[in-house]
XYZ file of C-alpha atoms in Angstrom:
695
model
C 49.234 -1.032 149.714
C 50.311 -4.258 151.679
C 47.163 -3.399 154.031
C 44.689 -3.255 151.066
C 46.018 -6.495 149.632
C 45.804 -8.321 152.910
C 42.255 -7.039 153.677
C 40.881 -7.905 150.312
C 42.888 -11.261 150.030
C 41.152 -12.280 153.234
C 37.682 -12.476 151.815
C 39.104 -13.805 148.401
C 40.459 -16.865 150.172
C 37.112 -17.559 151.755
C 35.028 -17.158 148.521
C 37.422 -19.479 146.724
C 36.488 -22.548 149.132
C 32.805 -22.324 148.896
C 32.418 -21.008 144.991
C 32.338 -24.294 143.289
C 29.712 -25.435 145.630
C 27.562 -22.354 145.660
C 27.930 -21.876 141.903
C 25.710 -25.093 141.388
C 23.054 -23.387 143.312
C 23.334 -20.328 141.497
C 22.992 -21.821 138.158
C 20.138 -23.453 139.489
C 18.272 -20.200 140.332
C 19.370 -19.028 136.830
C 21.611 -16.466 138.100
C 24.455 -17.344 135.788
C 25.591 -13.985 133.865
C 23.826 -13.717 130.438
C 25.819 -11.032 128.793
C 24.283 -8.801 126.572
C 25.944 -5.435 124.940
C 22.564 -3.646 124.471
C 21.284 -0.955 126.872
C 17.809 -1.682 125.808
C 16.518 -5.177 124.812
C 14.489 -5.454 121.599
C 10.701 -4.843 122.085
C 9.743 -8.341 120.199
C 11.383 -10.124 123.347
C 9.180 -8.134 125.977
C 6.860 -10.265 127.916
C 4.701 -9.880 131.211
C 5.557 -11.384 134.605
C 3.232 -11.843 137.388
C 6.028 -11.287 140.025
C 7.710 -7.936 141.024
C 9.836 -6.325 138.350
C 12.921 -4.271 139.233
C 10.896 -0.812 139.132
C 8.228 -2.386 141.212
C 11.047 -3.376 143.787
C 12.616 0.050 143.967
C 9.089 1.749 143.892
C 7.615 -0.562 146.431
C 10.452 0.419 149.000
C 10.314 3.666 150.629
C 14.109 3.617 151.385
C 14.461 3.870 147.784
C 12.584 6.796 146.937
C 15.226 9.122 145.892
C 16.686 6.715 143.381
C 13.160 5.950 142.186
C 12.895 9.441 141.323
C 16.029 9.714 139.399
C 14.934 6.643 137.452
C 11.653 8.369 136.628
C 13.155 11.257 135.353
C 15.907 9.412 133.531
C 13.200 7.649 131.517
C 14.065 4.193 132.535
C 10.800 3.019 134.598
C 9.605 1.474 131.319
C 13.050 -0.256 130.713
C 12.919 -1.871 134.134
C 9.323 -2.925 133.846
C 9.842 -5.086 131.127
C 11.869 -8.349 130.332
C 15.811 -8.133 130.660
C 18.549 -9.579 132.661
C 19.492 -6.423 134.921
C 21.838 -5.692 137.962
C 20.795 -2.608 140.146
C 23.362 -1.291 142.637
C 20.900 0.360 144.511
C 21.585 3.553 146.890
C 19.299 4.141 149.614
C 17.969 7.767 150.812
C 20.508 7.756 153.370
C 23.362 7.271 150.769
C 21.503 10.406 148.898
C 21.413 12.701 151.570
C 25.447 12.292 151.679
C 25.437 12.673 148.061
C 23.340 15.761 148.349
C 25.227 17.365 151.079
C 28.569 16.625 149.254
C 27.366 18.220 146.191
C 25.490 21.290 147.479
C 21.828 20.031 146.717
C 18.948 19.902 149.329
C 16.884 17.098 147.257
C 16.713 15.237 144.425
C 14.163 17.951 142.564
C 17.484 20.217 142.369
C 19.233 17.640 140.238
C 19.053 18.187 136.423
C 17.373 15.693 133.970
C 20.920 14.920 132.395
C 22.564 14.213 135.533
C 19.737 11.802 136.558
C 20.328 10.404 133.427
C 23.977 9.668 134.312
C 23.334 8.726 137.674
C 20.529 6.312 137.021
C 22.608 4.602 134.309
C 25.911 4.511 136.572
C 23.947 2.046 138.870
C 22.714 -0.083 136.272
C 24.141 -3.132 134.259
C 22.381 -4.894 131.402
C 23.491 -8.529 132.809
C 22.940 -10.272 136.009
C 25.842 -10.465 138.629
C 25.478 -12.228 141.763
C 28.076 -11.514 144.639
C 29.487 -14.904 144.038
C 30.474 -13.773 140.445
C 32.053 -10.541 141.509
C 35.765 -11.461 141.505
C 38.564 -8.778 142.103
C 38.785 -6.632 139.050
C 36.104 -5.226 136.819
C 32.811 -6.684 135.904
C 32.916 -8.078 132.142
C 29.944 -5.957 131.239
C 29.963 -2.036 131.426
C 27.296 -0.111 133.016
C 24.697 1.618 130.931
C 26.740 4.719 131.142
C 29.382 2.553 129.426
C 31.908 2.574 132.259
C 33.016 -0.408 134.020
C 32.672 -1.135 137.838
C 35.653 -2.127 139.743
C 35.098 -4.748 142.224
C 37.298 -5.735 145.365
C 36.596 -7.185 148.642
C 36.920 -5.702 152.129
C 35.140 -5.261 155.462
C 32.297 -3.266 156.704
C 31.826 -1.371 160.023
C 30.658 -4.657 161.472
C 33.699 -6.412 160.177
C 31.624 -8.237 157.414
C 33.060 -9.475 154.434
C 31.662 -7.372 151.822
C 31.611 -6.613 147.902
C 33.126 -3.055 147.539
C 32.159 -1.264 144.266
C 34.813 1.516 143.025
C 36.843 1.033 146.182
C 34.062 3.049 148.145
C 30.441 1.839 148.126
C 29.737 -1.500 149.603
C 26.892 -3.693 149.134
C 24.713 -4.540 152.362
C 25.696 -8.206 153.137
C 22.359 -8.995 154.507
C 20.555 -7.653 151.567
C 22.566 -8.577 148.913
C 21.481 -10.727 145.874
C 17.835 -10.095 146.222
C 16.229 -11.251 143.044
C 13.430 -9.850 140.985
C 11.837 -11.104 138.060
C 13.904 -9.178 135.430
C 17.236 -9.288 137.618
C 19.172 -8.810 140.814
C 19.236 -6.049 143.308
C 22.332 -5.214 144.930
C 21.730 -2.640 147.849
C 24.592 -0.301 148.418
C 25.666 2.401 150.970
C 26.984 5.198 148.840
C 25.912 6.903 145.333
C 28.236 5.914 142.582
C 29.662 8.824 140.994
C 31.512 8.714 137.397
C 34.239 11.266 136.429
C 34.129 12.534 132.835
C 37.772 13.916 133.448
C 40.514 12.392 130.881
C 43.072 10.070 132.124
C 45.839 12.598 132.050
C 43.663 14.688 134.501
C 42.604 12.043 136.960
C 46.048 10.880 137.275
C 47.132 14.716 138.088
C 44.658 14.509 140.816
C 46.807 11.859 142.625
C 49.900 13.454 144.425
C 51.520 9.976 145.134
C 52.333 10.027 141.363
C 53.170 13.708 140.675
C 56.400 13.109 139.536
C 55.329 10.510 136.717
C 52.720 13.074 135.940
C 55.198 15.652 135.621
C 57.405 13.732 133.284
C 54.208 12.709 131.445
C 53.500 16.569 130.713
C 57.277 17.390 130.088
C 57.892 14.808 127.361
C 54.454 16.092 125.491
C 52.971 12.715 126.038
C 50.177 13.972 127.917
C 48.518 15.176 124.792
C 48.885 11.653 123.218
C 46.490 10.362 125.968
C 43.951 12.780 125.445
C 41.726 11.482 122.839
C 38.369 9.806 123.618
C 36.444 8.972 120.825
C 36.486 8.910 116.960
C 33.065 10.871 116.082
C 33.646 10.290 112.387
C 32.774 6.575 112.746
C 29.141 5.929 112.285
C 28.025 2.223 113.056
C 24.245 3.233 111.418
C 26.254 2.966 108.162
C 26.666 -0.637 108.439
C 24.428 -3.712 108.579
C 24.536 -7.192 110.347
C 26.842 -9.729 108.657
C 25.385 -13.393 108.702
C 27.606 -16.381 107.980
C 28.440 -19.845 108.744
C 31.587 -21.144 110.326
C 31.458 -24.990 110.142
C 27.910 -25.815 111.355
C 27.240 -22.752 113.187
C 25.064 -20.000 111.798
C 25.940 -16.607 113.200
C 25.665 -12.971 113.073
C 28.163 -10.431 113.450
C 27.457 -6.422 114.301
C 29.675 -3.594 113.487
C 31.129 -2.185 116.576
C 28.796 0.371 118.141
C 31.459 3.180 118.596
C 35.119 3.582 118.181
C 36.642 4.948 121.213
C 40.302 5.520 122.144
C 41.834 4.091 125.175
C 45.198 4.123 126.953
C 46.395 2.356 129.988
C 49.332 3.573 132.206
C 51.476 1.688 134.769
C 52.973 4.060 136.943
C 55.589 4.255 139.548
C 54.608 6.154 143.068
C 56.944 8.782 144.246
C 57.845 6.475 146.869
C 58.994 3.995 144.481
C 61.123 6.686 142.777
C 62.771 7.704 146.190
C 64.188 3.932 146.618
C 66.748 5.141 143.758
C 67.287 8.320 144.927
C 64.681 10.219 142.249
C 62.949 13.055 143.586
C 62.373 15.280 140.775
C 62.262 15.591 137.051
C 66.130 15.681 136.375
C 66.774 13.061 138.656
C 64.338 10.763 136.405
C 65.838 11.793 133.356
C 69.275 10.804 134.667
C 67.949 7.291 135.608
C 66.401 6.955 131.996
C 69.694 7.701 130.395
C 71.522 4.945 132.286
C 68.621 2.621 130.882
C 67.993 4.052 127.348
C 71.666 5.049 126.475
C 72.583 1.509 126.616
C 69.717 0.462 124.211
C 69.828 3.113 121.892
C 73.616 4.165 121.703
C 73.644 6.085 118.397
C 71.117 8.534 119.893
C 73.116 9.604 122.880
C 75.316 12.441 121.021
C 71.936 13.847 119.203
C 70.520 17.146 120.299
C 66.962 15.656 121.082
C 68.721 13.653 123.861
C 69.412 16.314 126.203
C 67.358 17.361 129.255
C 66.449 20.668 127.031
C 64.619 18.424 124.532
C 62.703 16.283 126.608
C 59.667 15.895 123.813
C 61.923 14.654 121.091
C 61.317 11.019 119.879
C 65.208 10.332 120.831
C 65.097 11.438 124.408
C 65.682 8.705 127.076
C 62.923 10.219 129.566
C 60.344 10.388 126.706
C 61.312 6.693 125.870
C 61.058 5.944 129.512
C 57.534 7.167 129.934
C 56.296 5.813 126.567
C 57.218 2.362 127.649
C 54.747 2.831 130.836
C 51.562 3.333 128.337
C 49.774 0.879 126.238
C 47.571 2.173 123.455
C 44.694 0.319 124.408
C 42.321 0.699 127.390
C 42.643 -2.564 129.384
C 39.406 -2.397 131.377
C 40.414 -3.840 134.474
C 43.245 -5.716 136.341
C 41.663 -9.045 135.892
C 41.701 -8.487 132.092
C 45.515 -7.856 131.691
C 45.542 -11.418 131.318
C 43.269 -13.972 129.486
C 39.807 -14.351 130.971
C 38.929 -16.617 134.080
C 35.954 -18.622 134.289
C 35.007 -20.946 137.198
C 32.407 -23.546 136.236
C 32.399 -27.199 136.653
C 36.164 -28.535 136.052
C 36.994 -25.401 134.630
C 38.810 -23.358 137.326
C 41.097 -20.423 135.738
C 41.957 -18.826 132.111
C 39.784 -20.072 129.702
C 41.719 -22.869 127.310
C 44.640 -22.628 129.456
C 45.931 -25.476 131.690
C 46.936 -23.028 134.565
C 48.640 -25.790 136.569
C 51.350 -25.965 133.417
C 51.772 -22.405 132.233
C 50.888 -19.083 133.438
C 48.430 -17.465 131.582
C 49.737 -14.263 129.639
C 49.581 -11.672 126.978
C 51.625 -9.373 125.102
C 50.793 -5.680 124.432
C 52.714 -3.033 122.160
C 53.633 -0.107 124.365
C 53.897 3.646 122.787
C 57.660 3.041 122.973
C 58.015 2.269 119.036
C 58.431 -1.240 118.318
C 58.442 -2.584 121.827
C 56.021 -4.799 123.854
C 55.378 -5.415 127.509
C 54.555 -9.312 128.733
C 51.956 -9.472 131.204
C 51.482 -12.757 133.256
C 49.119 -14.138 136.080
C 50.998 -16.437 138.246
C 49.368 -19.855 138.408
C 52.175 -22.318 138.274
C 53.088 -23.207 141.604
C 56.554 -24.802 140.487
C 57.801 -21.524 139.294
C 56.328 -19.441 142.173
C 59.429 -18.123 143.229
C 58.753 -15.113 145.618
C 55.693 -14.194 143.764
C 51.894 -14.534 144.899
C 49.684 -17.042 143.107
C 46.785 -15.484 141.228
C 48.458 -12.112 141.015
C 49.553 -10.051 137.626
C 53.315 -9.446 136.909
C 54.934 -7.221 133.943
C 57.871 -8.891 132.099
C 58.436 -11.869 134.414
C 60.418 -14.993 133.394
C 60.813 -17.599 135.931
C 61.626 -21.008 134.734
C 64.337 -23.679 135.114
C 66.961 -21.179 133.435
C 65.969 -17.696 134.611
C 64.436 -16.404 137.949
C 63.002 -13.023 137.071
C 60.299 -12.262 139.150
C 58.680 -9.463 137.197
C 57.203 -6.150 138.569
C 53.951 -6.619 140.518
C 50.955 -4.810 139.301
C 48.448 -3.724 142.140
C 44.841 -4.301 141.668
C 43.745 -1.086 143.034
C 44.856 2.222 144.453
C 43.629 4.443 147.489
C 40.220 4.806 147.838
C 40.183 8.665 147.583
C 41.421 8.709 144.019
C 39.903 8.023 140.716
C 41.627 5.171 138.731
C 39.810 5.087 135.587
C 38.373 7.532 133.307
C 36.325 7.547 129.744
C 39.613 7.108 127.789
C 41.328 4.769 129.844
C 42.873 3.729 133.469
C 46.154 3.280 135.496
C 47.828 0.920 137.719
C 50.624 1.235 140.369
C 53.414 -0.940 140.012
C 55.885 -2.093 142.422
C 59.405 -1.288 140.693
C 60.488 0.495 137.797
C 59.770 -1.046 134.403
C 61.670 -0.500 131.315
C 62.699 -1.708 128.031
C 66.230 -2.632 129.040
C 68.868 -5.490 128.224
C 67.157 -7.850 130.546
C 63.668 -7.336 128.983
C 65.089 -7.421 125.512
C 67.643 -10.322 125.749
C 66.091 -12.646 128.234
C 62.200 -11.856 129.042
C 61.326 -11.444 125.515
C 64.110 -13.888 123.741
C 61.476 -16.757 123.749
C 58.373 -18.098 121.847
C 55.863 -14.788 122.005
C 52.423 -16.184 121.728
C 49.656 -13.761 120.931
C 46.006 -14.238 120.696
C 44.689 -12.277 117.731
C 42.495 -10.349 119.596
C 45.266 -8.575 121.391
C 47.051 -7.556 118.443
C 44.424 -4.891 117.398
C 44.111 -2.440 120.237
C 40.554 -1.595 119.304
C 39.280 -4.536 120.126
C 40.085 -4.326 124.056
C 39.313 -0.731 123.874
C 35.723 -1.024 122.820
C 35.149 -4.005 125.292
C 34.774 -6.507 122.396
C 37.629 -9.090 123.293
C 36.205 -11.839 125.190
C 32.859 -10.226 125.643
C 29.806 -12.656 126.832
C 29.529 -15.953 128.472
C 31.769 -18.369 127.180
C 30.038 -21.349 128.839
C 26.932 -20.606 126.789
C 26.277 -21.557 123.209
C 23.749 -19.782 120.625
C 21.314 -22.033 118.583
C 24.114 -23.476 115.804
C 20.984 -23.913 113.264
C 19.813 -20.332 113.275
C 21.699 -17.038 113.803
C 20.531 -15.443 117.055
C 20.514 -11.832 116.706
C 19.607 -11.437 120.408
C 22.918 -11.732 121.772
C 22.070 -12.448 125.045
C 25.145 -14.719 125.488
C 27.207 -12.192 123.857
C 28.043 -10.709 120.710
C 30.402 -11.270 117.280
C 31.579 -8.479 115.481
C 32.875 -7.752 112.058
C 35.072 -4.704 111.378
C 34.508 -2.149 108.517
C 37.507 -1.088 106.319
C 39.698 1.606 108.353
C 38.322 0.689 111.918
C 41.455 -1.123 112.872
C 44.680 0.730 112.774
C 47.451 -0.732 110.504
C 45.044 -3.157 108.658
C 44.053 -2.873 105.119
C 41.887 -4.987 103.174
C 40.373 -5.174 99.489
C 37.604 -7.378 97.897
C 34.296 -8.772 99.419
C 36.083 -9.339 102.761
C 34.826 -9.731 105.999
C 37.000 -9.809 109.103
C 34.966 -11.585 111.993
C 35.572 -11.799 115.736
C 33.671 -14.799 117.304
C 33.393 -14.211 120.960
C 34.337 -17.085 123.246
C 32.968 -20.488 123.840
C 34.732 -22.693 126.204
C 34.124 -25.964 123.713
C 35.322 -24.081 120.699
C 38.887 -25.333 119.630
C 40.554 -22.130 120.113
C 43.239 -20.508 122.206
C 41.373 -18.499 124.970
C 37.922 -19.699 123.366
C 37.781 -16.818 120.886
C 38.953 -16.644 117.123
C 39.109 -14.479 114.198
C 37.644 -15.509 110.666
C 37.984 -14.089 107.163
C 35.100 -14.859 104.696
C 34.746 -13.796 101.035
C 37.384 -13.289 98.345
C 39.463 -11.524 101.071
C 43.038 -9.880 100.817
C 44.041 -8.386 104.050
C 47.412 -6.699 105.164
C 47.910 -6.163 108.772
C 51.256 -4.880 110.606
C 52.923 -7.668 112.873
C 53.542 -6.978 116.455
C 57.421 -5.948 116.929
C 60.267 -8.216 117.750
C 62.619 -7.433 120.550
C 66.065 -7.797 118.541
C 67.212 -8.126 114.799
C 67.316 -11.801 113.650
C 65.933 -14.742 112.257
C 62.441 -15.367 113.479
C 59.847 -17.989 112.731
C 56.296 -16.703 112.232
C 53.531 -19.231 113.045
C 49.804 -19.431 113.041
C 47.822 -21.221 115.454
C 44.403 -22.623 114.133
C 41.625 -25.285 113.982
C 41.538 -26.999 110.581
C 38.060 -28.119 109.297
C 36.667 -29.395 105.861
C 34.607 -26.218 105.402
C 37.588 -23.972 105.448
C 39.668 -22.840 102.672
C 43.413 -21.830 100.930
C 45.057 -18.759 100.972
C 48.720 -17.374 100.186
C 50.776 -15.636 102.832
C 52.925 -12.981 102.068
C 55.455 -11.310 104.322
C 56.269 -7.861 103.638
C 54.144 -8.372 100.271
C 56.700 -11.332 99.520
C 55.070 -14.717 98.833
C 56.084 -17.248 101.432
C 55.852 -21.017 100.280
C 52.827 -22.506 98.591
C 48.886 -21.338 99.643
C 48.063 -22.639 102.933
C 45.327 -25.230 102.893
C 43.192 -24.927 106.255
C 41.270 -28.331 105.148
C 44.324 -30.505 106.067
C 44.571 -32.219 109.243
C 47.796 -33.346 110.856
C 46.823 -36.917 110.001
C 46.538 -35.958 106.404
C 48.392 -38.281 104.395
C 50.694 -34.945 103.070
C 51.929 -34.635 106.902
C 51.674 -37.331 109.254
C 49.149 -39.775 108.085
C 47.954 -42.632 110.056
C 51.035 -42.315 112.238
C 49.342 -39.369 114.158
C 46.484 -41.564 114.972
C 48.656 -44.353 116.024
C 50.527 -42.272 118.618
C 49.362 -41.478 122.050
C 51.036 -38.282 122.885
C 50.591 -38.410 126.462
C 52.328 -41.899 126.714
C 55.223 -40.893 124.861
C 59.069 -40.702 125.968
C 60.885 -37.520 125.891
C 62.801 -39.141 123.186
C 59.845 -39.863 121.314
C 57.935 -36.567 121.562
C 61.225 -34.901 120.365
C 61.251 -37.216 117.211
C 57.768 -36.376 116.791
C 57.949 -32.625 116.673
C 61.055 -32.870 114.415
C 59.082 -35.005 111.728
C 56.261 -32.433 112.076
C 58.618 -29.523 111.800
C 60.210 -31.097 108.396
C 56.590 -30.252 107.213
C 56.375 -26.824 108.637
C 54.017 -27.954 111.233
C 53.827 -28.196 114.908
C 50.964 -29.793 117.097
C 48.704 -27.853 118.985
C 50.090 -26.263 122.557
C 50.030 -29.122 125.269
C 49.053 -26.082 127.708
C 45.998 -25.345 125.471
C 42.369 -27.225 125.946
C 38.796 -26.977 125.195
C 36.288 -28.088 127.407
C 32.512 -28.815 127.792
C 32.354 -28.142 131.410
C 33.104 -31.995 132.404
C 35.964 -32.885 130.114
C 39.225 -31.307 129.203
C 40.382 -32.435 125.562
C 44.001 -31.279 124.879
C 45.054 -29.378 121.858
C 48.054 -31.528 121.356
C 46.039 -34.574 120.838
C 43.751 -33.512 118.168
C 44.872 -33.547 114.482
C 42.515 -30.436 113.780
C 44.568 -28.139 116.335
C 47.903 -27.133 115.012
C 50.346 -24.356 114.262
C 51.874 -23.797 110.682
C 55.064 -22.133 110.144
C 54.245 -19.258 107.734
C 57.638 -18.008 107.183
C 61.275 -17.918 108.543
C 62.549 -14.445 107.768
C 65.014 -11.811 108.805
C 63.333 -8.915 110.923
C 64.892 -5.323 111.474
C 63.129 -4.574 114.880
C 63.068 -0.756 114.003
C 60.854 -1.058 111.229
C 57.326 -2.404 110.468
C 56.641 -5.423 108.971
C 53.536 -6.834 107.404
C 51.479 -10.096 106.778
C 49.417 -10.370 104.155
C 46.852 -13.189 103.518
C 45.203 -13.335 100.061
C 42.329 -15.916 99.241
C 43.094 -18.096 96.721
C 40.069 -20.773 96.946
C 37.361 -20.309 94.361
C 34.719 -17.839 95.308
C 32.194 -20.430 94.298
C 33.050 -22.477 97.248
C 31.138 -19.748 99.629
C 31.892 -20.263 103.088
C 34.722 -22.959 102.145
C 36.850 -19.811 101.768
C 36.957 -19.185 105.593
C 40.321 -18.821 106.820
C 40.932 -18.665 110.748
C 42.992 -16.601 112.663
C 43.491 -18.067 116.297
C 46.689 -16.918 117.648
C 50.168 -15.792 116.386
C 53.781 -17.053 117.326
C 56.931 -15.119 116.907
C 59.827 -17.175 117.530
C 63.562 -16.311 117.474
C 65.936 -18.816 116.020
C 67.312 -19.571 119.548
C 64.081 -21.368 120.332
C 62.968 -23.210 116.694
C 66.687 -23.818 115.642
C 67.020 -26.539 117.916
C 69.064 -29.400 116.136
C 70.369 -31.446 119.004
C 69.286 -34.950 118.817
C 66.687 -36.209 121.453
C 66.213 -32.293 122.029
C 63.042 -30.155 121.175
C 61.290 -26.731 121.737
C 58.946 -27.326 124.748
C 55.395 -28.456 123.973
C 53.457 -26.112 126.146
């Protein structure tokens, strides 16, 4: 794996040097990614070009005649002859000859129409991607077959740096980024293939993780990661929803489908061997050494033994459960907040990466536990880690030096990494919900973007979709979705979410100029009354639940409940921090960046007494030329929803009930940007001159 890392990082470093310069040229050429989530653009947006269309390009080059036949039989010629923004990964006839030989065909005529459709759609994306926009990980837009293409960097036979697709096919360097009127053509040296096997199936085909797979099956968890799609969900039952947020006139669509997804983090057999683990009993004993300490009351239960591996209290089952997320994180680069590279913005959207590592928290299949994922960006706390890479359960600061577990971006070329219902990643060491994870890694402020709380949002490609650098027309709702889509969620779509009344729960795609953490946000409209399950906390005790949001005069008022018990007075989202009832003019008179540490501590204390905090210093919004920090804006703030005692072994719920008059219309809007779960060890700072960190 080290060889793979070195090979691909060489080209990555070269690309980083020139990226900012060349991106300007790309923008001038109109090659910035214009996101679309529809396979076929609406006919009312068709128009005729005088230049060569993608269909013409393919037909006019004899070396692509086999793929041209595939396109014709798939019925996609008309689509590629009209308006659009497509990328075609185009295999030549030599590539098809290899494909024919490997699959027992003699010509394209022997391929069925259904397989032609799969092959064609596997090579087409309804978005334009130049090679400069292909960073390691997966492309933001799935192909027309609904699968995400994995991108890495490598060398061809002539030692040229090339883009590698799905760890096998590469783009011909001399022919890359060939433009046509309706997109970009990327000629490749192999036919891309798609596996329809489930996640469990593709994992079992990899002998390097055979012991993990044996444990997956023995604990009964293999069956848990088999579902692919909920066929009961029918998007045609629902209409688009038009709304106004602030001055933005927008439209939200229901999700196209309801897929199930899973992400596994697997130790290889080689990792296990370092611990003297060579068989299932060895792995069970290792699991006992970890989880007997975490769940001492279960040690003497019948289900704890090696003869009851499927029992919920069995330590091996718990060990494997903690390795699985109940969502499909569509690529290594999407394990943490999305990166953008445009103008002065270089890195995770809305996060000052020189001050804090972009991170996310996800629930695992081990009940009431989460994993922390970080992209290492802060050089001050680099330790032995590698800048730009991703880690599990890392905490490296002035007090603790926990390096975390490294996540490999890819696996060996001969094995499949993704399936219709998820994917898996190699990790460098054993991960577990152990004492260190519970009491050190997780014993801090847990900040979660709302789009990470609901697994369906990530599994179905909704989170962080589109081009955050592009805005739609604010005065008229744009139903072309050319820069990305906003979504609303019918009742029952999101697990552990219930609502009543005329409630619309809307996800707004990311914009880099929104005052929103990671650029995206959630909004409630109508006479809403919604309840959702809170993410779990690591241990029992007193916790503070905070909501991060941007106050606006067009928003409304709502009552908050914890486990259906009202918490304080209703929250008025129209109040800025410089409102007379909070800080008044004192907020405007203070220049936060010019304060001393003592003044900042006093400022935080005075706000804390009002149940508020400034927005995080590590958060910002930008228009591409100027960075504006959350901490200095009276609109961006965190409000304490409640201070409560939380039992980590039980589910707990947050309820939000509208108390504004329905006559106010859109003034009922309630914003959900990010959630903070804060232990008393953090929020309970009382020493004079001391404060919770302002990041």
